[in-house]
Amino acid sequence: MSTRITLPAKARYSFGGDEHIFVELSEEMSLEAFFKGISMCAELQRRQMPGVAEICPANSAILVKYDPDVIAPDAMLETLKNIEANLGGDSMELDTRIIEIPVYYNDPWTNETQLRFRDRHQDPSSTDLQYAARINGYESVETFIQAHAGSPWFVSMIGFVAGLPWLYQMVERDRQIEAPKYVRPRTDTPKHTIGYGGCFSCLYAVRGAGGYQMFGITPTPIYDPKQALPYFKENRVFLKPGDIVKWKSIDRAEYDRISGEVDAGTYEGPKVRQVTFSLKDFLPNPQAYNTQLLELLYGN
């Protein structure tokens, strides 16, 4: 079964100084908005136009940096509008990767950080996991973790700090987890923390400030400026927009095993499979489509 894809209405364009054009595709996040943006980026990249310096996809927007001495601003603007007008909504597919990222939920490091910043939280008497489970209607932290790790997520953008991905859950909208950010941001977040704010999960690539709810931590680095580990050979940033991530709940022993391999430089990286994702086939039955994705990830 397939369905017709309804893309967001006409985008809003605005210039950012002399060298940027910002394209707002939708005021709200959706897979349709994300796919429209990443399709525009792919077509602009395919054209290899002189003067286009950088193409940056975001959750429901894109930013294009160009050289106005090579391509006039109005010509750049018309090019983007032309690409948008000629998008085919019924054939949106993405050749991408599905990646398993191990997560040690309810870990001691993010729990210690939570205690230091409890005065900045909506509910100082609960942990972040207890709070998120309750406001999303789950009967326990365990069932909430199962929901967070049970379905895959799209990487919708990279930013904030080097290598940090935002991830959008691939389930029906009424099943999506939502949680507000802290009332006031923290000045510290452990590196590799799995965070949550609004409808987005994230993975803090490095230690630093943050305001997302903290659910757990991964032993798998996603940013390696020295490119020492094998899976960073091509790029110091591992994840990219369009990747599909599946969280896997692990225990302390598994966390320590992987961390030891990372420290020794012998960690080969997370499980990765190539996949072609079809938005048209996904939308009618996300649960069934996700089952197929996971069979591909875990099959021989």
Short mmCIF file of N, CA and C in Angstrom, two decimals, residues 170-277:
data_model
loop_
_atom_site.label_atom_id
_atom_site.label_comp_id
_atom_site.label_asym_id
_atom_site.label_seq_id
_atom_site.Cartn_x
_atom_site.Cartn_y
_atom_site.Cartn_z
N MET A 170 10.61 8.17 14.07
CA MET A 170 9.87 7.69 12.90
C MET A 170 8.66 6.86 13.34
N VAL A 171 7.70 7.55 13.96
CA VAL A 171 6.44 6.92 14.35
C VAL A 171 5.31 7.88 14.00
N GLU A 172 4.06 7.42 14.15
CA GLU A 172 2.93 8.30 13.93
C GLU A 172 3.03 9.50 14.89
N ARG A 173 2.51 10.64 14.43
CA ARG A 173 2.67 11.86 15.22
C ARG A 173 2.10 11.71 16.63
N ASP A 174 0.96 10.99 16.79
CA ASP A 174 0.38 10.88 18.12
C ASP A 174 1.16 9.94 19.03
N ARG A 175 2.15 9.24 18.51
CA ARG A 175 3.00 8.38 19.34
C ARG A 175 4.34 9.02 19.65
N GLN A 176 4.60 10.18 19.09
CA GLN A 176 5.91 10.80 19.28
C GLN A 176 6.09 11.29 20.71
N ILE A 177 7.28 11.08 21.23
CA ILE A 177 7.63 11.55 22.56
C ILE A 177 7.86 13.06 22.51
N GLU A 178 7.37 13.77 23.53
CA GLU A 178 7.63 15.20 23.63
C GLU A 178 8.07 15.53 25.05
N ALA A 179 9.00 16.42 25.16
CA ALA A 179 9.48 16.85 26.49
C ALA A 179 10.09 18.24 26.35
N PRO A 180 9.81 19.14 27.27
CA PRO A 180 10.42 20.48 27.19
C PRO A 180 11.88 20.45 27.59
N LYS A 181 12.60 21.47 27.21
CA LYS A 181 13.96 21.63 27.69
C LYS A 181 13.94 22.07 29.15
N TYR A 182 15.07 22.03 29.81
CA TYR A 182 15.17 22.54 31.17
C TYR A 182 14.64 23.99 31.22
N VAL A 183 14.16 24.41 32.37
CA VAL A 183 13.68 25.79 32.54
C VAL A 183 14.82 26.77 32.29
N ARG A 184 15.99 26.48 32.82
CA ARG A 184 17.20 27.25 32.53
C ARG A 184 18.29 26.27 32.11
N PRO A 185 19.09 26.59 31.11
CA PRO A 185 20.08 25.62 30.61
C PRO A 185 21.18 25.33 31.63
N ARG A 186 21.75 24.13 31.49
CA ARG A 186 22.90 23.72 32.32
C ARG A 186 24.18 24.33 31.74
N THR A 187 25.18 24.41 32.58
CA THR A 187 26.51 24.81 32.10
C THR A 187 27.38 23.58 31.84
N ASP A 188 26.81 22.39 32.07
CA ASP A 188 27.59 21.17 31.88
C ASP A 188 26.68 20.04 31.42
N THR A 189 27.15 19.27 30.47
CA THR A 189 26.48 18.05 30.01
C THR A 189 27.58 17.06 29.65
N PRO A 190 27.54 15.83 30.17
CA PRO A 190 28.59 14.87 29.80
C PRO A 190 28.61 14.60 28.30
N LYS A 191 29.79 14.40 27.75
CA LYS A 191 29.85 14.05 26.33
C LYS A 191 29.16 12.70 26.10
N HIS A 192 28.55 12.59 24.95
CA HIS A 192 27.84 11.38 24.52
C HIS A 192 26.51 11.17 25.23
N THR A 193 25.98 12.25 25.85
CA THR A 193 24.67 12.17 26.47
C THR A 193 23.57 12.08 25.41
N ILE A 194 22.58 11.23 25.64
CA ILE A 194 21.38 11.18 24.82
C ILE A 194 20.39 12.17 25.43
N GLY A 195 20.09 13.25 24.72
CA GLY A 195 19.23 14.30 25.24
C GLY A 195 17.88 14.31 24.56
N TYR A 196 16.98 15.15 25.12
CA TYR A 196 15.65 15.28 24.52
C TYR A 196 15.07 16.66 24.79
N GLY A 197 14.56 17.29 23.71
CA GLY A 197 13.92 18.59 23.83
C GLY A 197 12.88 18.76 22.74
N GLY A 198 11.67 19.16 23.11
CA GLY A 198 10.60 19.26 22.12
C GLY A 198 10.26 17.88 21.58
N CYS A 199 10.31 17.71 20.25
CA CYS A 199 10.08 16.39 19.65
C CYS A 199 11.38 15.74 19.20
N PHE A 200 12.52 16.34 19.58
CA PHE A 200 13.81 15.86 19.08
C PHE A 200 14.63 15.17 20.16
N SER A 201 15.22 14.04 19.77
CA SER A 201 16.31 13.47 20.54
C SER A 201 17.60 14.08 20.01
N CYS A 202 18.67 14.00 20.77
CA CYS A 202 19.96 14.48 20.29
C CYS A 202 21.06 13.65 20.94
N LEU A 203 22.26 13.82 20.46
CA LEU A 203 23.41 13.13 21.05
C LEU A 203 24.52 14.16 21.17
N TYR A 204 24.84 14.53 22.42
CA TYR A 204 25.87 15.55 22.66
C TYR A 204 27.24 14.96 22.27
N ALA A 205 27.82 15.50 21.21
CA ALA A 205 29.08 14.96 20.70
C ALA A 205 30.26 15.24 21.63
N VAL A 206 30.19 16.36 22.35
CA VAL A 206 31.26 16.76 23.26
C VAL A 206 30.65 17.25 24.56
N ARG A 207 31.46 17.39 25.59
CA ARG A 207 31.00 17.92 26.86
C ARG A 207 30.78 19.43 26.74
N GLY A 208 29.69 19.93 27.35
CA GLY A 208 29.46 21.36 27.29
C GLY A 208 28.09 21.72 27.82
N ALA A 209 27.67 22.95 27.55
CA ALA A 209 26.38 23.44 28.02
C ALA A 209 25.25 22.69 27.31
N GLY A 210 24.06 22.75 27.89
CA GLY A 210 22.92 22.09 27.27
C GLY A 210 21.66 22.32 28.06
N GLY A 211 20.54 22.08 27.43
CA GLY A 211 19.27 22.27 28.11
C GLY A 211 18.29 21.13 27.91
N TYR A 212 18.68 20.10 27.17
CA TYR A 212 17.78 18.97 26.91
C TYR A 212 17.73 18.03 28.12
N GLN A 213 16.58 17.36 28.26
CA GLN A 213 16.46 16.30 29.26
C GLN A 213 17.50 15.22 28.95
N MET A 214 18.07 14.62 29.99
CA MET A 214 19.15 13.63 29.80
C MET A 214 18.63 12.23 30.12
N PHE A 215 18.69 11.34 29.14
CA PHE A 215 18.13 9.99 29.30
C PHE A 215 19.20 8.91 29.48
N GLY A 216 20.39 9.12 28.97
CA GLY A 216 21.42 8.09 29.03
C GLY A 216 22.68 8.55 28.33
N ILE A 217 23.56 7.61 28.06
CA ILE A 217 24.85 7.95 27.47
C ILE A 217 25.30 6.80 26.57
N THR A 218 26.02 7.13 25.51
CA THR A 218 26.52 6.09 24.62
C THR A 218 28.04 5.99 24.72
N PRO A 219 28.60 4.80 24.60
CA PRO A 219 30.06 4.68 24.56
C PRO A 219 30.61 4.93 23.16
N THR A 220 29.74 5.15 22.18
CA THR A 220 30.17 5.26 20.78
C THR A 220 30.43 6.72 20.40
N PRO A 221 31.68 7.11 20.16
CA PRO A 221 31.94 8.49 19.72
C PRO A 221 31.30 8.75 18.35
N ILE A 222 30.81 9.98 18.17
CA ILE A 222 30.26 10.36 16.87
C ILE A 222 31.03 11.54 16.27
N TYR A 223 32.05 12.02 17.00
CA TYR A 223 32.89 13.12 16.51
C TYR A 223 34.32 12.83 16.93
N ASP A 224 35.23 12.77 15.98
CA ASP A 224 36.62 12.42 16.25
C ASP A 224 37.52 13.34 15.43
N PRO A 225 37.92 14.51 16.00
CA PRO A 225 38.72 15.46 15.21
C PRO A 225 40.06 14.89 14.76
N LYS A 226 40.58 13.89 15.48
CA LYS A 226 41.84 13.26 15.07
C LYS A 226 41.63 12.13 14.08
N GLN A 227 40.39 11.72 13.89
CA GLN A 227 40.03 10.64 12.96
C GLN A 227 40.87 9.39 13.23
N ALA A 228 41.03 9.07 14.53
CA ALA A 228 41.86 7.93 14.91
C ALA A 228 41.11 6.60 14.78
N LEU A 229 39.82 6.60 15.13
CA LEU A 229 39.06 5.36 15.03
C LEU A 229 38.72 5.06 13.58
N PRO A 230 38.66 3.77 13.23
CA PRO A 230 38.52 3.39 11.81
C PRO A 230 37.31 3.99 11.11
N TYR A 231 36.18 4.11 11.81
CA TYR A 231 34.97 4.56 11.11
C TYR A 231 34.92 6.07 10.90
N PHE A 232 35.97 6.79 11.32
CA PHE A 232 36.07 8.22 11.04
C PHE A 232 37.04 8.50 9.89
N LYS A 233 37.41 7.46 9.17
CA LYS A 233 38.42 7.61 8.13
C LYS A 233 38.02 8.65 7.08
N GLU A 234 36.73 8.66 6.70
CA GLU A 234 36.28 9.57 5.63
C GLU A 234 35.89 10.94 6.16
N ASN A 235 35.43 11.02 7.41
CA ASN A 235 34.93 12.29 7.93
C ASN A 235 35.04 12.29 9.45
N ARG A 236 35.43 13.42 10.01
CA ARG A 236 35.55 13.49 11.48
C ARG A 236 34.18 13.53 12.16
N VAL A 237 33.12 13.82 11.40
CA VAL A 237 31.74 13.77 11.90
C VAL A 237 31.09 12.52 11.33
N PHE A 238 30.62 11.62 12.21
CA PHE A 238 30.13 10.32 11.74
C PHE A 238 28.73 10.38 11.17
N LEU A 239 27.80 11.03 11.86
CA LEU A 239 26.42 11.06 11.41
C LEU A 239 26.18 12.23 10.47
N LYS A 240 25.19 12.09 9.60
CA LYS A 240 24.86 13.16 8.64
C LYS A 240 23.35 13.17 8.43
N PRO A 241 22.79 14.32 8.01
CA PRO A 241 21.35 14.39 7.78
C PRO A 241 20.89 13.30 6.81
N GLY A 242 19.81 12.64 7.18
CA GLY A 242 19.28 11.54 6.36
C GLY A 242 19.63 10.17 6.89
N ASP A 243 20.65 10.06 7.76
CA ASP A 243 20.93 8.79 8.40
C ASP A 243 19.75 8.37 9.27
N ILE A 244 19.56 7.07 9.41
CA ILE A 244 18.54 6.52 10.30
C ILE A 244 19.26 5.86 11.47
N VAL A 245 18.88 6.24 12.69
CA VAL A 245 19.54 5.73 13.89
C VAL A 245 18.57 4.88 14.69
N LYS A 246 19.04 3.73 15.14
CA LYS A 246 18.26 2.88 16.05
C LYS A 246 19.03 2.80 17.37
N TRP A 247 18.45 3.35 18.45
CA TRP A 247 19.07 3.22 19.77
C TRP A 247 18.95 1.77 20.23
N LYS A 248 19.99 1.26 20.90
CA LYS A 248 19.95 -0.08 21.50
C LYS A 248 20.29 0.04 22.98
N SER A 249 19.37 -0.35 23.84
CA SER A 249 19.60 -0.28 25.28
C SER A 249 20.63 -1.32 25.70
N ILE A 250 21.69 -0.88 26.39
CA ILE A 250 22.74 -1.78 26.85
C ILE A 250 22.93 -1.61 28.36
N ASP A 251 23.63 -2.56 28.98
CA ASP A 251 23.90 -2.48 30.42
C ASP A 251 25.32 -1.95 30.66
N ARG A 252 25.69 -1.85 31.94
CA ARG A 252 26.99 -1.27 32.30
C ARG A 252 28.14 -2.12 31.76
N ALA A 253 27.99 -3.44 31.77
CA ALA A 253 29.09 -4.29 31.28
C ALA A 253 29.35 -4.04 29.79
N GLU A 254 28.29 -3.92 29.01
CA GLU A 254 28.46 -3.65 27.58
C GLU A 254 29.03 -2.25 27.35
N TYR A 255 28.58 -1.30 28.16
CA TYR A 255 29.12 0.06 28.05
C TYR A 255 30.63 0.05 28.32
N ASP A 256 31.04 -0.64 29.38
CA ASP A 256 32.46 -0.69 29.72
C ASP A 256 33.27 -1.42 28.65
N ARG A 257 32.69 -2.47 28.07
CA ARG A 257 33.41 -3.22 27.02
C ARG A 257 33.69 -2.33 25.81
N ILE A 258 32.66 -1.62 25.35
CA ILE A 258 32.84 -0.76 24.17
C ILE A 258 33.77 0.41 24.50
N SER A 259 33.60 1.00 25.68
CA SER A 259 34.47 2.12 26.08
C SER A 259 35.93 1.68 26.11
N GLY A 260 36.18 0.45 26.58
CA GLY A 260 37.55 -0.06 26.60
C GLY A 260 38.13 -0.19 25.20
N GLU A 261 37.31 -0.65 24.26
CA GLU A 261 37.78 -0.75 22.87
C GLU A 261 38.03 0.63 22.27
N VAL A 262 37.17 1.60 22.61
CA VAL A 262 37.38 2.97 22.12
C VAL A 262 38.71 3.52 22.64
N ASP A 263 38.95 3.34 23.95
CA ASP A 263 40.19 3.84 24.54
C ASP A 263 41.43 3.17 23.94
N ALA A 264 41.28 1.89 23.58
CA ALA A 264 42.42 1.14 23.01
C ALA A 264 42.58 1.39 21.51
N GLY A 265 41.61 2.10 20.93
CA GLY A 265 41.68 2.36 19.49
C GLY A 265 41.30 1.17 18.62
N THR A 266 40.64 0.18 19.20
CA THR A 266 40.30 -1.04 18.46
C THR A 266 38.82 -1.12 18.11
N TYR A 267 38.04 -0.12 18.52
CA TYR A 267 36.59 -0.16 18.25
C TYR A 267 36.34 0.08 16.76
N GLU A 268 35.67 -0.87 16.13
CA GLU A 268 35.43 -0.79 14.69
C GLU A 268 34.26 0.10 14.34
N GLY A 269 33.44 0.44 15.34
CA GLY A 269 32.30 1.31 15.06
C GLY A 269 30.99 0.58 15.21
N PRO A 270 29.88 1.32 15.15
CA PRO A 270 28.56 0.71 15.33
C PRO A 270 28.15 -0.09 14.10
N LYS A 271 27.11 -0.90 14.29
CA LYS A 271 26.55 -1.68 13.18
C LYS A 271 25.90 -0.73 12.17
N VAL A 272 26.23 -0.91 10.88
CA VAL A 272 25.72 -0.03 9.82
C VAL A 272 25.25 -0.88 8.65
N ARG A 273 24.08 -0.55 8.09
CA ARG A 273 23.60 -1.19 6.87
C ARG A 273 23.13 -0.11 5.89
N GLN A 274 23.35 -0.32 4.61
CA GLN A 274 22.84 0.58 3.59
C GLN A 274 21.37 0.28 3.34
N VAL A 275 20.58 1.32 3.08
CA VAL A 275 19.14 1.14 2.88
C VAL A 275 18.61 2.25 1.97
N THR A 276 17.59 1.92 1.19
CA THR A 276 16.85 2.94 0.45
C THR A 276 15.53 3.16 1.16
N PHE A 277 15.34 4.38 1.67
CA PHE A 277 14.12 4.71 2.41
C PHE A 277 13.12 5.37 1.47
#
